[in-house]
Amino acid sequence: MSRRTLNTLFRILILCGAVALPLSQGVWAQNELVDDVMSMMTPQERVGQLFMVDFPGQDTSDDSEIARLILEYKIGGVVLSESRGNINNQDEVPTPSQVAQLTNELQNLAFRANSRTINGQEVFVPLFVSVEQEGNGYPRSQLRSGFTPIPSNMALGATWSEQYAQTTGTIAGQELAAVGVNMLLGPVVDVLDSPRSGERGDLGVRVFGGNPDWVARLGRAYIRGVHEGSGGRVATVAKHFPGHGRSGRDPESEVVTLDRSLEEMRGLELIPFAAVTRASAGDPLGTTDALMVGHIRCQAFQEDVAFYVDPLTLDEQGLGVAMALPEFATWSTDGLLVADSLGADAIKDHIDPAPPRDLFPHTRIAREALMAGNDILPLVRFSLGEDWSTDDLPNIVDTIEYFQELYDRDLQFRDRVDESVRKILHAKIRLYPTPSLADVLVDADLAVTVVGSGGDAVRQIAEDAVTLLHPSSEELRTRLPEPPTTEDHILIVECLGGCGPFAAPPGQSLQNTLVRLYGPEGTGQVNRQNVHTLSFAQVYDWIGGDLGASDASLVEDLIQDADWVILALPDYNPDDFPASRAVKDLLAERDYYLSDKKVIAIAYDAPYRLDQTEVGKLTAYFAVYGKVAPLVDASLRPLFDTDFVPVGAAPVNVEGVGYDLRSALQPDPSQIIPLERLSPPEGELLYVGGEPLVVRTGVIFDRNGNPVPNGTEVEFRGNYLEGEIYVEPQVVTGTIGGVAEASFWLGEPVPAGLIEVTAASGEANSEPLHVRVLVPVTPFPTFTPTPTVAPSPTPTATAVPPTPTAVPTPIATPVLPTARTVRPVDWLDLGLAGVGIFVGNVLGVQTRRGRRKTWEREVRLILYGVGLGLIGYILYGLGFLNPARILGWQGMSVRVFVLLFCAVLSFLPSGVVWPRRS
């Protein structure tokens, strides 16, 4: 190789080093910024970062109470809510602009409270501005007016589409970031495998579904969307760890108890949480920033779950055991734990269960929550009173001052605070790599144009979520009635108040929607005068005999005159809202009024509220899983549009229609499983005793037409048709993304022959795959491994998992293997690398002493040595040549390697490549 060529090569290497060095230094620069900020923070600033508070109204002037908490007590975060008056969802006020202005004012206060100059730039620690925005309108979506009406999680689950979940997350992330909200208190990734209709603790449409694998997929896709849509400016808080779906208790009003073993939890509740905390080089955006720890006792992590035992939010040992699991150990070193509201009724009832409640040890609760392992402490509803200023605020101030005192005198407490503060700072700097005021503030005018632009996408999602629950068979589905005509009288029975906590807002009733879409100004299919509505309360009181004579006669006449009766089913909570029983009572006690009518039930909440007897009295039963406008619009299409075919499928058990989710997710027995040969590829010969035969299925579909859940067992069978070739008779693997893979080793080179491979999953089978096998002229050493038959969540025991292009990116098993501990690269490493580069160049210069040289050549060779040394350091820092990762080295041996490695590389250009003769 000529000297000119080598010169060019080294110039390219130096250029690559110049480009790669800033990238490799990104993490180290973040660590350095955190170290700089931590070193300058006062104890008051450190303590304040732990707390997230709510506050009343929108006043952020210096005289306001929230300004005092930020400026004087240095709090690190706020929770915005409509109930506290922070958000104005009235139509006459542009909510996006109002919220953007409010978040800017809050961040300005934070800048005044803690800004400082670092490396010539004025930076500050911004606030976490959090909000609950789960979807499905009030109360789980605090931001509504002007914002895209996001469907419920269960509506997304009914589409069985990771792309739809990601799209919805993208919309949420984009709109939150536009108004300056940087923390989403969601998504919910609990698994609802045992629905409990009518119980207070039933999570209903807040969950994605009842299968843990699909909840994991959709949850991770949603989080990916939030990060993508916000440009990395919104942190997610997946909840409610370790899982609440199986409990029948309301986690906001009482401590939930899960009497389940760790093995049981790992097979159900923990799967989605492990998935959203799993680090993935191919999907870094799908990893959540934080977990919300629920007020839950859990047998898997706590020795006792009696009523007096603290929930995980307050239990240092129990939460520590959970975070030490391999599934979470790696994530928890950097991921945040956010306690559920420390002023929730569940905590108050746990502390003082006997009425009248008069005990609330606020400082003790906050301290126990921190020492348990929570990094962020939400002091929300933080008193026994109702007034924030006179009841909550004194407790908040007292708690912060108590923490400041403990920080000064308790070393263990100080270390615990610093540990959480460092994680909080890392999380905030990930949101704002250069946290200047200009980088944090948002454009309130621009927010108005950005927010609310996701309507088309949400409408498509809503239509694909519509599910026909009854009639269930294909034969009966063809017997659905023809659409209503202008001559038909339509009666709607819906919740307009008194049957649940969230009645339909004025102007958004189902009758208004029906007339708007299908009345004279819409398709013209119905006569406005023939559409009427009865509330649940009216029907309930009519059946109970509590209406006056004229009102009772009106109800009876409307029911008798109706040709169509549409039952709009809301949430079902008969203990707190007896009128929510109206439809059940109507079908049980007044069903004779409905015998000659077309009775349509539409579930605008969870679909499992009716039993089999009640469903049997319906003409049809649909579910849309939510009450936001796109879902309400979509719910009427099956009745009026003959071309519309519902494609949604229930993501939970629906006992009333005989729908069992476990059975629905089994492989469809009518399909023929595709089977292909991967290695050796088609056209290449397969030899006995050589490489294994690797085969892979195509996508295996369940009975709903979606890819089967990850880990679905597939049994591969091998058999010889000609000759006497040993082939493993059976290999059992699990699917990833609906696809499975297996390897067969061939041995015993008797004559050549023909083998047949088949695959089966549940009742579904493949066509046989035939492969011709040859005996090599010079036989390979015979290798006959012991056949193993072990179910596994990975698709093959001998090869890497397949990555089919026809399905979404597969999600691997959530249990992470224990990896070698690799110490983060620090500035001492960089210093040692610099010393090595210096020594290498000095030695190179010494080897050239007495030789002919010019200053130009000398400087060039030194620069080459520096460039090559820096490239070596970058490769070490990125892990490609890190002995801690490759060989498991630890301690001083790694430091010595850095020094010697960089010295040798820097010596090469002048000491070896360019030796000059005297």
PDB file of C-alpha atoms in Angstrom, residues 203-310:
ATOM      1  CA  LEU A 203     -60.932  -1.000  35.266  1.00  0.00           C
ATOM      2  CA  GLY A 204     -63.243  -1.394  32.289  1.00  0.00           C
ATOM      3  CA  VAL A 205     -62.221   0.324  29.069  1.00  0.00           C
ATOM      4  CA  ARG A 206     -59.064   1.819  30.647  1.00  0.00           C
ATOM      5  CA  VAL A 207     -57.175  -1.387  29.790  1.00  0.00           C
ATOM      6  CA  PHE A 208     -56.045  -2.653  26.391  1.00  0.00           C
ATOM      7  CA  GLY A 209     -57.431  -6.123  27.027  1.00  0.00           C
ATOM      8  CA  GLY A 210     -57.185  -9.436  28.810  1.00  0.00           C
ATOM      9  CA  ASN A 211     -54.242 -11.117  27.082  1.00  0.00           C
ATOM     10  CA  PRO A 212     -50.870 -10.107  28.603  1.00  0.00           C
ATOM     11  CA  ASP A 213     -48.939 -10.463  25.354  1.00  0.00           C
ATOM     12  CA  TRP A 214     -51.271  -8.202  23.421  1.00  0.00           C
ATOM     13  CA  VAL A 215     -51.410  -5.679  26.281  1.00  0.00           C
ATOM     14  CA  ALA A 216     -47.599  -5.658  26.201  1.00  0.00           C
ATOM     15  CA  ARG A 217     -47.506  -5.114  22.442  1.00  0.00           C
ATOM     16  CA  LEU A 218     -50.104  -2.350  22.427  1.00  0.00           C
ATOM     17  CA  GLY A 219     -48.641  -0.666  25.505  1.00  0.00           C
ATOM     18  CA  ARG A 220     -45.168  -0.581  24.035  1.00  0.00           C
ATOM     19  CA  ALA A 221     -46.512   0.680  20.702  1.00  0.00           C
ATOM     20  CA  TYR A 222     -48.462   3.442  22.467  1.00  0.00           C
ATOM     21  CA  ILE A 223     -45.357   4.542  24.402  1.00  0.00           C
ATOM     22  CA  ARG A 224     -43.323   4.492  21.199  1.00  0.00           C
ATOM     23  CA  GLY A 225     -45.908   6.753  19.627  1.00  0.00           C
ATOM     24  CA  VAL A 226     -45.848   9.230  22.528  1.00  0.00           C
ATOM     25  CA  HIS A 227     -42.065   9.523  22.326  1.00  0.00           C
ATOM     26  CA  GLU A 228     -42.128   9.806  18.551  1.00  0.00           C
ATOM     27  CA  GLY A 229     -44.959  12.337  18.387  1.00  0.00           C
ATOM     28  CA  SER A 230     -43.458  14.556  21.067  1.00  0.00           C
ATOM     29  CA  GLY A 231     -39.948  14.439  19.654  1.00  0.00           C
ATOM     30  CA  GLY A 232     -38.773  12.954  22.950  1.00  0.00           C
ATOM     31  CA  ARG A 233     -40.332  15.820  24.944  1.00  0.00           C
ATOM     32  CA  VAL A 234     -42.958  13.788  26.853  1.00  0.00           C
ATOM     33  CA  ALA A 235     -42.120  11.143  29.460  1.00  0.00           C
ATOM     34  CA  THR A 236     -44.519   8.230  29.978  1.00  0.00           C
ATOM     35  CA  VAL A 237     -45.563   6.709  33.308  1.00  0.00           C
ATOM     36  CA  ALA A 238     -46.950   3.199  32.713  1.00  0.00           C
ATOM     37  CA  LYS A 239     -49.355   2.086  35.444  1.00  0.00           C
ATOM     38  CA  HIS A 240     -50.433   0.496  37.838  1.00  0.00           C
ATOM     39  CA  PHE A 241     -47.411  -1.618  38.835  1.00  0.00           C
ATOM     40  CA  PRO A 242     -47.388  -4.535  39.593  1.00  0.00           C
ATOM     41  CA  GLY A 243     -50.854  -4.974  38.050  1.00  0.00           C
ATOM     42  CA  HIS A 244     -54.382  -4.369  39.219  1.00  0.00           C
ATOM     43  CA  GLY A 245     -56.506  -6.052  36.554  1.00  0.00           C
ATOM     44  CA  ARG A 246     -57.521  -9.116  38.577  1.00  0.00           C
ATOM     45  CA  SER A 247     -58.643  -7.202  41.631  1.00  0.00           C
ATOM     46  CA  GLY A 248     -62.260  -6.302  42.240  1.00  0.00           C
ATOM     47  CA  ARG A 249     -61.304  -3.397  44.500  1.00  0.00           C
ATOM     48  CA  ASP A 250     -61.046   0.257  43.547  1.00  0.00           C
ATOM     49  CA  PRO A 251     -57.343   1.175  43.871  1.00  0.00           C
ATOM     50  CA  GLU A 252     -58.230   4.825  44.452  1.00  0.00           C
ATOM     51  CA  SER A 253     -60.467   4.116  47.439  1.00  0.00           C
ATOM     52  CA  GLU A 254     -58.838   1.111  49.128  1.00  0.00           C
ATOM     53  CA  VAL A 255     -55.585  -0.827  49.090  1.00  0.00           C
ATOM     54  CA  VAL A 256     -55.774  -3.699  46.609  1.00  0.00           C
ATOM     55  CA  THR A 257     -54.535  -7.168  47.611  1.00  0.00           C
ATOM     56  CA  LEU A 258     -53.122  -9.630  45.074  1.00  0.00           C
ATOM     57  CA  ASP A 259     -52.826 -13.061  46.655  1.00  0.00           C
ATOM     58  CA  ARG A 260     -50.745 -14.531  43.846  1.00  0.00           C
ATOM     59  CA  SER A 261     -47.348 -16.204  43.653  1.00  0.00           C
ATOM     60  CA  LEU A 262     -44.410 -14.757  41.751  1.00  0.00           C
ATOM     61  CA  GLU A 263     -44.738 -17.497  39.138  1.00  0.00           C
ATOM     62  CA  GLU A 264     -48.397 -16.604  38.592  1.00  0.00           C
ATOM     63  CA  MET A 265     -47.599 -12.897  38.393  1.00  0.00           C
ATOM     64  CA  ARG A 266     -44.836 -13.556  35.868  1.00  0.00           C
ATOM     65  CA  GLY A 267     -47.306 -15.447  33.720  1.00  0.00           C
ATOM     66  CA  LEU A 268     -49.848 -12.623  33.626  1.00  0.00           C
ATOM     67  CA  GLU A 269     -49.652  -9.240  35.389  1.00  0.00           C
ATOM     68  CA  LEU A 270     -45.906  -8.612  35.106  1.00  0.00           C
ATOM     69  CA  ILE A 271     -45.614  -9.404  31.389  1.00  0.00           C
ATOM     70  CA  PRO A 272     -46.685  -5.945  30.111  1.00  0.00           C
ATOM     71  CA  PHE A 273     -44.626  -4.089  32.737  1.00  0.00           C
ATOM     72  CA  ALA A 274     -41.571  -6.162  31.851  1.00  0.00           C
ATOM     73  CA  ALA A 275     -42.174  -5.452  28.164  1.00  0.00           C
ATOM     74  CA  VAL A 276     -42.427  -1.667  28.516  1.00  0.00           C
ATOM     75  CA  THR A 277     -39.305  -1.521  30.698  1.00  0.00           C
ATOM     76  CA  ARG A 278     -37.239  -3.783  28.439  1.00  0.00           C
ATOM     77  CA  ALA A 279     -34.330  -2.042  26.745  1.00  0.00           C
ATOM     78  CA  SER A 280     -34.255  -2.750  23.021  1.00  0.00           C
ATOM     79  CA  ALA A 281     -31.628  -1.519  20.608  1.00  0.00           C
ATOM     80  CA  GLY A 282     -34.156  -1.835  17.792  1.00  0.00           C
ATOM     81  CA  ASP A 283     -36.986  -0.103  19.661  1.00  0.00           C
ATOM     82  CA  PRO A 284     -35.611   2.392  22.209  1.00  0.00           C
ATOM     83  CA  LEU A 285     -38.712   4.596  21.953  1.00  0.00           C
ATOM     84  CA  GLY A 286     -40.932   1.768  23.203  1.00  0.00           C
ATOM     85  CA  THR A 287     -39.362   1.811  26.679  1.00  0.00           C
ATOM     86  CA  THR A 288     -41.251   3.759  29.316  1.00  0.00           C
ATOM     87  CA  ASP A 289     -39.559   6.499  31.315  1.00  0.00           C
ATOM     88  CA  ALA A 290     -41.348   5.664  34.548  1.00  0.00           C
ATOM     89  CA  LEU A 291     -43.676   3.247  36.298  1.00  0.00           C
ATOM     90  CA  MET A 292     -46.475   4.278  38.628  1.00  0.00           C
ATOM     91  CA  VAL A 293     -46.492   2.117  41.744  1.00  0.00           C
ATOM     92  CA  GLY A 294     -50.057   1.310  42.749  1.00  0.00           C
ATOM     93  CA  HIS A 295     -51.428   1.091  46.269  1.00  0.00           C
ATOM     94  CA  ILE A 296     -51.308  -2.699  46.074  1.00  0.00           C
ATOM     95  CA  ARG A 297     -50.279  -5.489  48.423  1.00  0.00           C
ATOM     96  CA  CYS A 298     -48.769  -8.398  46.558  1.00  0.00           C
ATOM     97  CA  GLN A 299     -48.051 -11.878  47.871  1.00  0.00           C
ATOM     98  CA  ALA A 300     -45.322 -12.314  45.249  1.00  0.00           C
ATOM     99  CA  PHE A 301     -43.158  -9.610  46.838  1.00  0.00           C
ATOM    100  CA  GLN A 302     -44.367  -9.360  50.433  1.00  0.00           C
ATOM    101  CA  GLU A 303     -44.293 -12.033  53.112  1.00  0.00           C
ATOM    102  CA  ASP A 304     -47.726 -11.096  54.385  1.00  0.00           C
ATOM    103  CA  VAL A 305     -50.692  -9.420  52.690  1.00  0.00           C
ATOM    104  CA  ALA A 306     -52.939  -8.986  55.714  1.00  0.00           C
ATOM    105  CA  PHE A 307     -55.082  -5.846  55.843  1.00  0.00           C
ATOM    106  CA  TYR A 308     -52.638  -4.048  58.156  1.00  0.00           C
ATOM    107  CA  VAL A 309     -49.596  -4.589  55.876  1.00  0.00           C
ATOM    108  CA  ASP A 310     -48.405  -1.535  53.935  1.00  0.00           C
TER     109      ASP A 310
END
